[in-house]
Coordinates of C-alpha atoms in Angstrom, one line a residue:
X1 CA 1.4 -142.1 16.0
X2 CA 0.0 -139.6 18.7
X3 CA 2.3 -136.5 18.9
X4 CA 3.5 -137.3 22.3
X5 CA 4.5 -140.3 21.1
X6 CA 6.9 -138.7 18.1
X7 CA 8.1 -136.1 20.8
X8 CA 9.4 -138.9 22.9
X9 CA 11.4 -140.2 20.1
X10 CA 12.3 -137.8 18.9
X11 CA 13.8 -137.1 22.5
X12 CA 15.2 -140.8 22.1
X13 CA 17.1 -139.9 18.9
X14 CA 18.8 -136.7 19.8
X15 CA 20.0 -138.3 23.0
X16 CA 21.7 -141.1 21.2
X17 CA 22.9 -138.7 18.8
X18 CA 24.5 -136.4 21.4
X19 CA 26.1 -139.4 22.9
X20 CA 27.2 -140.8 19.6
X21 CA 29.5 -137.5 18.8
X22 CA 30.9 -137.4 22.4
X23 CA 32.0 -141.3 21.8
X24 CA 33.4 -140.2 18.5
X25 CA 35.1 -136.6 19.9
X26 CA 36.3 -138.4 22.8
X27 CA 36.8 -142.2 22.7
X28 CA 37.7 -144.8 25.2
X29 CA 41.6 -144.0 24.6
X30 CA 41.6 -140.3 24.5
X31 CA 43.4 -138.4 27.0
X32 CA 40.7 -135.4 26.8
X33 CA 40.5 -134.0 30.5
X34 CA 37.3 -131.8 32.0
X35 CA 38.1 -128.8 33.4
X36 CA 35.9 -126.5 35.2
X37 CA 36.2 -122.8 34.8
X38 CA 33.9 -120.3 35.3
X39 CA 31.0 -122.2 36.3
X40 CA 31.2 -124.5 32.9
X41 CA 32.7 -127.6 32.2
X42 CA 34.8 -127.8 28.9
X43 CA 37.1 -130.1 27.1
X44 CA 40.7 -129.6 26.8
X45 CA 43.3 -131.5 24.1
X46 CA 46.7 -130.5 24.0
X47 CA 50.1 -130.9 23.4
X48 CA 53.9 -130.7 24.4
X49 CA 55.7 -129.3 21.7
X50 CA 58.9 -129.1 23.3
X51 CA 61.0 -128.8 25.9
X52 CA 63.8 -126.4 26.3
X53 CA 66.5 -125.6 29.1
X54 CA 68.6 -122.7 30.0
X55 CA 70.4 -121.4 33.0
X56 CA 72.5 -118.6 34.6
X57 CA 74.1 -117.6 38.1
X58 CA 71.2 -118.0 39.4
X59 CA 68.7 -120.5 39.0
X60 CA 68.0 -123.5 35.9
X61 CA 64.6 -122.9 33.7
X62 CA 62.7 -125.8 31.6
X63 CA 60.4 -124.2 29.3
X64 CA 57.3 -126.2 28.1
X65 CA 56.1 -125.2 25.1
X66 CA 52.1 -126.2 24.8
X67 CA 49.2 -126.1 22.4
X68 CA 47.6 -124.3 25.5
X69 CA 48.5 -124.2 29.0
X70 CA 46.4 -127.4 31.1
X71 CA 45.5 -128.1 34.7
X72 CA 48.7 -129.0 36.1
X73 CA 50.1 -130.3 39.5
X74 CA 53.8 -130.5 40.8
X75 CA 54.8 -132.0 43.9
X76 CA 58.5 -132.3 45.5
X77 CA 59.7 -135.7 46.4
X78 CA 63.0 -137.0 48.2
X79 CA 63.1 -134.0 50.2
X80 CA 63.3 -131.9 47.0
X81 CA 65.3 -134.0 45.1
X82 CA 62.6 -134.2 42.8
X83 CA 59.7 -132.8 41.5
X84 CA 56.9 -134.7 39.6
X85 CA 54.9 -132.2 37.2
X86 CA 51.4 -133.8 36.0
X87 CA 49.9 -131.9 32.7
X88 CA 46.8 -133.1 32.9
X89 CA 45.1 -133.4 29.2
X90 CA 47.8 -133.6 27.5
X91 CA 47.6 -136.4 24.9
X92 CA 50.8 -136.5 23.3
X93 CA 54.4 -135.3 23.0
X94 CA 56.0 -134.1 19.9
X95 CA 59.5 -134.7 18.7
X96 CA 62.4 -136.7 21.2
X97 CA 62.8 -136.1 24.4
X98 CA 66.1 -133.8 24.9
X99 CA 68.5 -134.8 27.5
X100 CA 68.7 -131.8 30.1
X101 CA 71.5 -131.8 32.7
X102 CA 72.8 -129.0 35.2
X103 CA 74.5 -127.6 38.0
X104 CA 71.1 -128.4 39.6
X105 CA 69.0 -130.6 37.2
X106 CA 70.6 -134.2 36.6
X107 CA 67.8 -135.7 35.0
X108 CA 64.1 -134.9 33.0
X109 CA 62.2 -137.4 32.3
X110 CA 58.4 -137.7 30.6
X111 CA 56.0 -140.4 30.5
X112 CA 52.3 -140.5 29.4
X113 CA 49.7 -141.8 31.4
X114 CA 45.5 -141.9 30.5
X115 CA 44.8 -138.5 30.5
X116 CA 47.9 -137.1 31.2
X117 CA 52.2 -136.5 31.1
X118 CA 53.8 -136.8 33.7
X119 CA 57.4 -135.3 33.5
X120 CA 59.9 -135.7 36.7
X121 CA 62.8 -133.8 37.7
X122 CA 65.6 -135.5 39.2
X123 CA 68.3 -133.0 40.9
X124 CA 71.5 -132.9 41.9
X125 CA 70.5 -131.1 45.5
X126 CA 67.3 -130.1 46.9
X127 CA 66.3 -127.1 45.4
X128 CA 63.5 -124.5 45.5
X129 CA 61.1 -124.3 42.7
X130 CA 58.9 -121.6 41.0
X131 CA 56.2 -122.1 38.2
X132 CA 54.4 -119.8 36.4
X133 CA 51.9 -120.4 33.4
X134 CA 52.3 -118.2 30.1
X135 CA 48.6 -118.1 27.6
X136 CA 50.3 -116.4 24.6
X137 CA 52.7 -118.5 23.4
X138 CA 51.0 -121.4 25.3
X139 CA 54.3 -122.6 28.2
X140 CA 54.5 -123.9 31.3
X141 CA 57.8 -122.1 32.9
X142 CA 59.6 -124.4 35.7
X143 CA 62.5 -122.5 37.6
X144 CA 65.2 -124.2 40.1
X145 CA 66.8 -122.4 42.6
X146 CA 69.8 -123.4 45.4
X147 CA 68.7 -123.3 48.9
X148 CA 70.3 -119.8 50.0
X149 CA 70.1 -116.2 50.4
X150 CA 70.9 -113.4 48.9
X151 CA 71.2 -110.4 48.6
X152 CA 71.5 -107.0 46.4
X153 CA 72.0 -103.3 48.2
X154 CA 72.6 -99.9 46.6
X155 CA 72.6 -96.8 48.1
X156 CA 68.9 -94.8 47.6
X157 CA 70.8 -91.5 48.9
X158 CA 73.0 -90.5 51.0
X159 CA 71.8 -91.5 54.4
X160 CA 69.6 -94.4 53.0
X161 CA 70.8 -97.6 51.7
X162 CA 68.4 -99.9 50.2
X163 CA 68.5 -104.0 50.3
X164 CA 66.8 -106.3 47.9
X165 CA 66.8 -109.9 49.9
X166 CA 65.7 -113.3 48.6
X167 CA 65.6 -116.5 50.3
X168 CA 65.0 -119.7 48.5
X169 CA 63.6 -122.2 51.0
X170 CA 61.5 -125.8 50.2
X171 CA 58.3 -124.4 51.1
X172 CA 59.0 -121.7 48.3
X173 CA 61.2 -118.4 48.1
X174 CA 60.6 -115.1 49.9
X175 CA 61.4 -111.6 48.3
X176 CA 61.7 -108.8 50.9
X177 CA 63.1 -104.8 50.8
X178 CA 64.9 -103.3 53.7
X179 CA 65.9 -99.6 54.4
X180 CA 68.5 -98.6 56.9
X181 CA 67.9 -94.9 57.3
X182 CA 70.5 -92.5 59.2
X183 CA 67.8 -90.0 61.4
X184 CA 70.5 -87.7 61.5
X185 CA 69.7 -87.1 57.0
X186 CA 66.1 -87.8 57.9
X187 CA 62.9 -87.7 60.1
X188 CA 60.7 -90.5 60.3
X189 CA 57.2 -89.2 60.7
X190 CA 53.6 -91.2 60.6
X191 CA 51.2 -89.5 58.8
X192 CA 47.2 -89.8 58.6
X193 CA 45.5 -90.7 55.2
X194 CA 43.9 -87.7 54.0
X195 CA 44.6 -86.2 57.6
X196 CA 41.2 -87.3 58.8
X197 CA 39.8 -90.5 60.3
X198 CA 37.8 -92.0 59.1
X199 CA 40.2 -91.9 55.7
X200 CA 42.6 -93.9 53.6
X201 CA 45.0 -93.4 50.7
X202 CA 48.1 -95.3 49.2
X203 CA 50.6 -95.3 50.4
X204 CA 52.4 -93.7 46.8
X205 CA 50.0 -90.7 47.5
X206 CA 51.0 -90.5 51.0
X207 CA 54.9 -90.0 50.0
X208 CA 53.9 -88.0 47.1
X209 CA 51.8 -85.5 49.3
X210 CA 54.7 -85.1 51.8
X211 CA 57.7 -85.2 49.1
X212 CA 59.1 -88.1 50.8
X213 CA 62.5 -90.1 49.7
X214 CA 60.5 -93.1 50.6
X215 CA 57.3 -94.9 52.6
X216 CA 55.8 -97.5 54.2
X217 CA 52.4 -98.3 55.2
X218 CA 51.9 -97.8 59.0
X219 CA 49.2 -99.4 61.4
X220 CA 46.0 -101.7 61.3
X221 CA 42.9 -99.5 60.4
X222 CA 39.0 -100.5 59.6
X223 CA 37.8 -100.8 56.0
X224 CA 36.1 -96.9 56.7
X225 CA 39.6 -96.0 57.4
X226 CA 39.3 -96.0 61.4
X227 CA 42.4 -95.6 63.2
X228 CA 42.7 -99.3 64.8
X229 CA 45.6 -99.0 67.3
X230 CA 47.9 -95.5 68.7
X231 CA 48.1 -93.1 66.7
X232 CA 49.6 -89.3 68.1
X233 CA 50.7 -87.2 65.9
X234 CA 52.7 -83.9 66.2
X235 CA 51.5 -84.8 70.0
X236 CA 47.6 -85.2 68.9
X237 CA 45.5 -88.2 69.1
X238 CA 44.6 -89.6 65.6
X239 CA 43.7 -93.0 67.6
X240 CA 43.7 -94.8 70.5
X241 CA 43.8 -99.0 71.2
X242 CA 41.6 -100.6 73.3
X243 CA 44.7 -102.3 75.1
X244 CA 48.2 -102.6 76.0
X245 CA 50.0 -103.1 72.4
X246 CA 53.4 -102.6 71.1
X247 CA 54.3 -99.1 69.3
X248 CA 57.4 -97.2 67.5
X249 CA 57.9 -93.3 68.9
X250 CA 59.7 -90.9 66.8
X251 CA 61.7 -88.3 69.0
X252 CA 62.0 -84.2 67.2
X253 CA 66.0 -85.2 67.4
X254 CA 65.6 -88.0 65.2
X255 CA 65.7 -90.8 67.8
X256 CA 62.8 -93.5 68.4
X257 CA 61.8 -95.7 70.6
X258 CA 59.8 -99.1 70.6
X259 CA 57.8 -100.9 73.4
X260 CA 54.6 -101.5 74.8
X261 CA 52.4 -98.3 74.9
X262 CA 48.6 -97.8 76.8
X263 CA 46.0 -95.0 76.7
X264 CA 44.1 -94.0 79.7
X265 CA 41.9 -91.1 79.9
X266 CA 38.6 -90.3 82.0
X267 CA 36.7 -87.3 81.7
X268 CA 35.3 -85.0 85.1
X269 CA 32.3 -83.0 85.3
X270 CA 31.1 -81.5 88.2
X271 CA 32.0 -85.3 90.1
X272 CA 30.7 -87.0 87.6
X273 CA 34.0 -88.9 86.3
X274 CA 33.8 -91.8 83.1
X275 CA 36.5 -92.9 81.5
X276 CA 37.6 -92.5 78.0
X277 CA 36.4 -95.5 75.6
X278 CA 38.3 -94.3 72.8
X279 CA 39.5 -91.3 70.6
X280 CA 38.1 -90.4 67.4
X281 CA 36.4 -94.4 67.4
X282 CA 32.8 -95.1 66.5
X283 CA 30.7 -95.0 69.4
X284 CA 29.3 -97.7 70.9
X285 CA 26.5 -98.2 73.8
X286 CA 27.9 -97.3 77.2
X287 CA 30.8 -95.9 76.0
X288 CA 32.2 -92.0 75.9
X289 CA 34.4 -91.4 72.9
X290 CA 36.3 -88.1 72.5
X291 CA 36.5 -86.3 69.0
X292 CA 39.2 -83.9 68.2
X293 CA 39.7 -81.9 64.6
X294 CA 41.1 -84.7 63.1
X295 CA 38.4 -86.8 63.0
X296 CA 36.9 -84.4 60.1
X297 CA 34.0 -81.3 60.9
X298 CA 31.5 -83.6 62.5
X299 CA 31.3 -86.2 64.9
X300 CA 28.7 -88.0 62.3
X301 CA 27.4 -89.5 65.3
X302 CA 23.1 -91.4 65.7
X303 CA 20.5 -89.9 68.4
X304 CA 21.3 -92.3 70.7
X305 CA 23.9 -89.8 72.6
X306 CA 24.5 -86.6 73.8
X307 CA 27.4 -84.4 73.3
X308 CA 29.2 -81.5 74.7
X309 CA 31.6 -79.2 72.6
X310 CA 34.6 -78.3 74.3
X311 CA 36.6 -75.1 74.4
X312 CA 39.6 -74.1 76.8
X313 CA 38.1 -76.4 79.0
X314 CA 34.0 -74.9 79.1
X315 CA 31.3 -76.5 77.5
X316 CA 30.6 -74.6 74.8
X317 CA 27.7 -76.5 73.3
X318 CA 25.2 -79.3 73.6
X319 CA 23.9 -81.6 71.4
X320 CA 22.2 -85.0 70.8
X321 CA 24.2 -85.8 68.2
X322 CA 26.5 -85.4 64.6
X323 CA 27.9 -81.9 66.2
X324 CA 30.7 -79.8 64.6
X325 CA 34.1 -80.6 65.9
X326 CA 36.3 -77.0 67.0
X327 CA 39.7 -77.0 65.7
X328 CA 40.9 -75.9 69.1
X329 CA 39.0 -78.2 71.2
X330 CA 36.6 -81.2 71.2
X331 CA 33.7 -82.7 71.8
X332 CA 32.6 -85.8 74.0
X333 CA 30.3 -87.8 73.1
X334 CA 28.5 -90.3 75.4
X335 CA 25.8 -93.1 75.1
X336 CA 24.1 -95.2 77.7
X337 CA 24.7 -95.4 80.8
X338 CA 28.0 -92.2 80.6
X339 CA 25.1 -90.1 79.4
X340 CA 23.5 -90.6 82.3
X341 CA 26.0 -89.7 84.3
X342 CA 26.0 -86.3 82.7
X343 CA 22.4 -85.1 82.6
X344 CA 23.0 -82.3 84.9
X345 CA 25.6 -80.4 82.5
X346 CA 25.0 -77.4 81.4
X347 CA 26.8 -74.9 78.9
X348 CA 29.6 -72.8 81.0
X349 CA 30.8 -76.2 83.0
X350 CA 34.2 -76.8 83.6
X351 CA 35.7 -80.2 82.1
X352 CA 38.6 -81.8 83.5
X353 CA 39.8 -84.3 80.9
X354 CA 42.7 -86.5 82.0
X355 CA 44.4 -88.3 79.5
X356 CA 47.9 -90.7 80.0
X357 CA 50.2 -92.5 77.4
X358 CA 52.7 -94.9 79.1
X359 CA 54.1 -98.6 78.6
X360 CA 51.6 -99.9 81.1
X361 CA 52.4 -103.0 83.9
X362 CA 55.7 -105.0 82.6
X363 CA 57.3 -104.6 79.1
X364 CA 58.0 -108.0 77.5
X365 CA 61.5 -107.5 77.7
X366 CA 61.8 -104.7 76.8
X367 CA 62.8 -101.0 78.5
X368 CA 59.9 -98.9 79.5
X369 CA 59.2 -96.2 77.6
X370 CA 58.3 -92.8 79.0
X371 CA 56.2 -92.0 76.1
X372 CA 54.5 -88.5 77.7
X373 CA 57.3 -86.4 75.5
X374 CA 57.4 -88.4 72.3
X375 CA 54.8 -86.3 69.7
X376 CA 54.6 -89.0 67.2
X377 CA 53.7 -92.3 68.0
X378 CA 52.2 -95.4 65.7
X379 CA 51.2 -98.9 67.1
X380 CA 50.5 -102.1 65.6
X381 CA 52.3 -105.1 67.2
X382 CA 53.6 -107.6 67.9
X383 CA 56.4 -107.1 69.1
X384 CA 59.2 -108.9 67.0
X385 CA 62.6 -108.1 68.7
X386 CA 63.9 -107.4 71.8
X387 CA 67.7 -106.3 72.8
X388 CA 68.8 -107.8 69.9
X389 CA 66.9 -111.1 69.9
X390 CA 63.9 -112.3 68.3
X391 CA 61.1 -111.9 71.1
X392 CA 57.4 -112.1 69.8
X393 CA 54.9 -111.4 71.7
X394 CA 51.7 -112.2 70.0
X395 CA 50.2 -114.3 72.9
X396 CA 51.1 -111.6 74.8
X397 CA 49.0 -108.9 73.2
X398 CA 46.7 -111.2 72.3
X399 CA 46.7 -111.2 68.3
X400 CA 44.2 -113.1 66.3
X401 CA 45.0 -116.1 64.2
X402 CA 45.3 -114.0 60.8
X403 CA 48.0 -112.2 62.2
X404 CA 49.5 -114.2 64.6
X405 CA 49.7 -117.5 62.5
X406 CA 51.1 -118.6 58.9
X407 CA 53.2 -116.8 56.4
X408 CA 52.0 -113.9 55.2
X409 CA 52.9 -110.5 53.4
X410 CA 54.3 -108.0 56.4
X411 CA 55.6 -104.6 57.2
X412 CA 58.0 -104.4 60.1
X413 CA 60.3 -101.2 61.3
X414 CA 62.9 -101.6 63.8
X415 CA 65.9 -99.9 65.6
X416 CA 69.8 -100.4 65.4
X417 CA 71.9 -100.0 68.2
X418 CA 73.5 -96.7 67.1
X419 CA 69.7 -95.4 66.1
X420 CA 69.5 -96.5 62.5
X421 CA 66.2 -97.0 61.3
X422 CA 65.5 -99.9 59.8
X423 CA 62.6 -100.5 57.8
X424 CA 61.7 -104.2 56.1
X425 CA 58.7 -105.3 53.9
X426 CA 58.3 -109.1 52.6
X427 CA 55.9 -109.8 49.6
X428 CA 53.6 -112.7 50.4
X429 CA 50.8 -114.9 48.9
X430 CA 52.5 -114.9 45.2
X431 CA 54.1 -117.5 43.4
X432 CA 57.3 -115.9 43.9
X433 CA 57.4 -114.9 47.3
X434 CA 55.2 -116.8 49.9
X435 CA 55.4 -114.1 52.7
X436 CA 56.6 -114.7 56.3
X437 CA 56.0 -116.0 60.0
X438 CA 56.1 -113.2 62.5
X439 CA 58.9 -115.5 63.9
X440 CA 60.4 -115.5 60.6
X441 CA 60.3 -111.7 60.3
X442 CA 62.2 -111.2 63.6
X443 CA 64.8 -113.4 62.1
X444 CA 65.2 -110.8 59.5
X445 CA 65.0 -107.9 61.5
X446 CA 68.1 -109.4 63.5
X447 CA 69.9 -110.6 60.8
X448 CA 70.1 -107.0 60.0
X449 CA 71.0 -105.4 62.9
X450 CA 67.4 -104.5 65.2
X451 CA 68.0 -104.3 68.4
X452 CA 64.2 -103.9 68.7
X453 CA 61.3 -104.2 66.0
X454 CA 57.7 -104.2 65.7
X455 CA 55.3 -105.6 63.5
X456 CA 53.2 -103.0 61.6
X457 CA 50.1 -104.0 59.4
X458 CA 50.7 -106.9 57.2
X459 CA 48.5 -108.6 53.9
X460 CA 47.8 -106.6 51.3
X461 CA 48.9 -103.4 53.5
X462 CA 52.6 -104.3 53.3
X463 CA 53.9 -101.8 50.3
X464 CA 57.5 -100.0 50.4
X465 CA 57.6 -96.6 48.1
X466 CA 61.2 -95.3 47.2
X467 CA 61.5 -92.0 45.1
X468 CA 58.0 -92.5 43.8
X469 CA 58.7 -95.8 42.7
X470 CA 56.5 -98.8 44.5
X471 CA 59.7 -101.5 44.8
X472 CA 57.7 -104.5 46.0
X473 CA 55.0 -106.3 45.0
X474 CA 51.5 -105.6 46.8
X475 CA 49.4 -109.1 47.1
X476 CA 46.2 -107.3 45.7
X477 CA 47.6 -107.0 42.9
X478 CA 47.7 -103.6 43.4
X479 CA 47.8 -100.5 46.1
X480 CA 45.3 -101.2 49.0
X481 CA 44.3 -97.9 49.9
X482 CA 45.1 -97.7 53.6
X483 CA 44.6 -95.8 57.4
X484 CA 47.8 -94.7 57.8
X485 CA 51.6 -94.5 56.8
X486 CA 55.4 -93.8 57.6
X487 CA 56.9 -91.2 55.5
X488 CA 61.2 -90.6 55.2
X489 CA 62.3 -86.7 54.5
X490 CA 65.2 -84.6 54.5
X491 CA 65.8 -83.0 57.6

């Protein structure tokens, strides 16, 4: 026999021998299931080996104890009457079956299918439901709450009350925090990550570095930390929005105000004028973008520009690019076709730079601000109430889809009618808490008492710090180092 011939076969054999011991590990009757995880298929056998049921005031548990925890599937039936749980792999069930009734449960039942048990939950009432999966002891842990809210509040300090909220709905439950905050006791001020731009730091940090009572994260912000949106504070730019979007002021006596807010700004050179494309922004082609001290030392800017340093309104310097920033002036920077429009300046020019804050044309409903004496201002958007009704505006200010659609984790501060502050975040994207619709977090906001509100940055953003303690739960996982925050401190 050649010795192709004997590698062939023995090919052959070690095929049917491979095939042999799957037959025999796994034959026509077992309920072995393939599950894929990380990249590899493997074979899982297990168990139930039991089932056990508790309850308090506020919801009804079934524990499943397992050899290990399979694929699983559970589905609501009968408008939540019922929920069918499939543990897929599960080949069989020890001991009887317990009967299991409740205020909520009236019935549990399990039967096996190939490849699987299926156990269904028969209730009283339609009910919310909550699973999580525990590896060590192996369990599957099913909750059962009533269809309400409620609610727990305490008092932080004096001044600031605290409210832990919980709705139970079918599409899941939703956990959010609220603040009510006297400004009388406290300012409200928005603060800069690492007082730069480009920065970002948690939120935690952020109330640790100012000794605040408590935090929130502010507005939306690039990945490098860019301001996206308004940003003035202590009457400085930090950041500027490239249109008409809705913003929460914060008064030196404590009071605030929320609407729609606009920058405008054009700068004048001999009678050269170009308007302002943005502060403290990357620049992009055509464009003239103004840097002030708070965007760092440097402008950090590409040869594709010119700039001219500006000092008590006289150019004080020239450069192509990446120049130092003065802390009592700034610099403009132009590409394209707005450095065209400058060739002729020359160091010792006078600079006219106009710049305008105001609610813009209409309001959505809302007052109009007169935002020129307000030193700290913070925009995000939409809007979310409006004299005392829920009034969002996202097609309005022309939101994207991520924000504008779906439940999600959010951040949201609002006014009451006798000036309270009122400050909300609602954990999303986790098993217990499955975040909000804009329109569902104006709800809040009203249930509460805003007579206006505005959404501020939302996702993994959304985090709520109270005497150094982070209170919800952020959907990374962990703190998302952010662009900007709101920090609460004695007055």
């Amino acid at each position: 026999m050649s010795s192709k011939l004997k590698l062939m076969r023995a090919a052959s054999l070690a095929a049917l021998f491979f095939f042999l011991n799957l037959f025999f590990l796994f034959p026509a009757n077992s309920s072995a299931a393939i599950i894929t995880g990380g990249g590899v298929n493997r074979y899982v056998v297990t168990q139930i080996n039991g089932i056990r049921f508790g309850a308090n005031d506020e919801r009804e548990r079934l524990v499943i104890e397992l050899g290990q925890v399979p694929e699983y599937t559970i589905n609501s039936e009968m408008g939540g009457k019922r929920y069918v749980l499939e543990l897929k792999g599960v080949s069989k069930r020890n001991g009887k079956m317990p009967t299991i009734k409740g205020r909520l449960i009236r019935n549990v039942s399990c039967r096996k299918t190939p490849g699987s048990h299926i156990i269904t939950i028969d209730l009283k009432e339609a009910a919310a439901q909550e699973i999580i999966s525990l590896v060590n002891p192996a369990r599957l842990v099913v909750d059962f709450y009533p269809l309400a809210e409620k609610e727990k509040s305490a008092a932080v300090a004096q001044g600031i009350h605290r409210i832990d909220y919980v709705k139970r709905t079918m599409s899941g439950s939703v956990r959010g925090y609220i603040l009510t905050v006297d400004p009388m006791l406290y300012r409200l001020d928005p603060v800069l990550a690492g007082d730069v731009v480009p920065g970002r730091a948690t939120v935690s940090a952020m109330a640790r570095e100012y000794g605040a009572v408590a935090a929130i994260n502010g507005g939306y912000f690039d990945w490098d930390g860019t301001i996206l949106g308004m940003l003035r504070i202590g009457g400085k730019l930090a950041g500027t929005g490239y249109q008409r979007r809705t913003a929460v002021g914060f008064r030196e006596d404590g009071t605030g105000a929320i609407g729609p807010v606009e920058y405008t700004g054009r700068v004048t050179i001999h009678s050269a004028m170009v308007p302002v494309s943005g502060v403290n922004t990357p620049r992009e082609n055509n464009s003239l973008v103004i840097y002030n001290s708070y965007y760092g030392k440097t402008t950090s800017t590409d040869k594709a520009g010119r700039e001219f340093t500006v000092v008590g309104n006289k150019v004080v310097d020239i450069r192509q690019c990446n120049s130092l920033i003065p802390e009592n002036g700034y610099v403009i920077s132009v590409s394209g076709r707005c450095r065209d429009a400058y060739t002729m300046v020359r160091k010792g020019d006078t600079v006219t730079f106009y710049e305008s804050i105001s609610t813009g044309s209409g309001a959505w409903g809302q007052a109009a601000v007169d935002w020129r004496n307000i030193p700290d201002i913070i925009g995000a958007g939409p809007q979310l109430v409006a004299n005392g009704r829920v009034s969002v505006t996202k097609t309005e200010e022309q939101f994207p889809a991520d924000i504008a659609k779906g439940r999600a984790p959010r951040t949201a501060i609002g006014l009451k009618s006798d000036g309270t502050w009122l400050l909300a975040v609602v954990d999303g994207r986790q098993t217990n808490s499955i975040g909000m619709t804009l329109e569902e977090l104006a709800e809040l906001m009203v249930k509460y008492g805003a007579k206006t509100a505005v959404n501020l940055d939302g996702g993994g953003s959304s985090e709520m710090v109270v005497n150094n303690q982070i209170i919800n739960s952020p959907s990374d996982g962990n703190e998302r180092q952010v662009g900007s925050g709101i920090v609460i401190t004695r007055r």
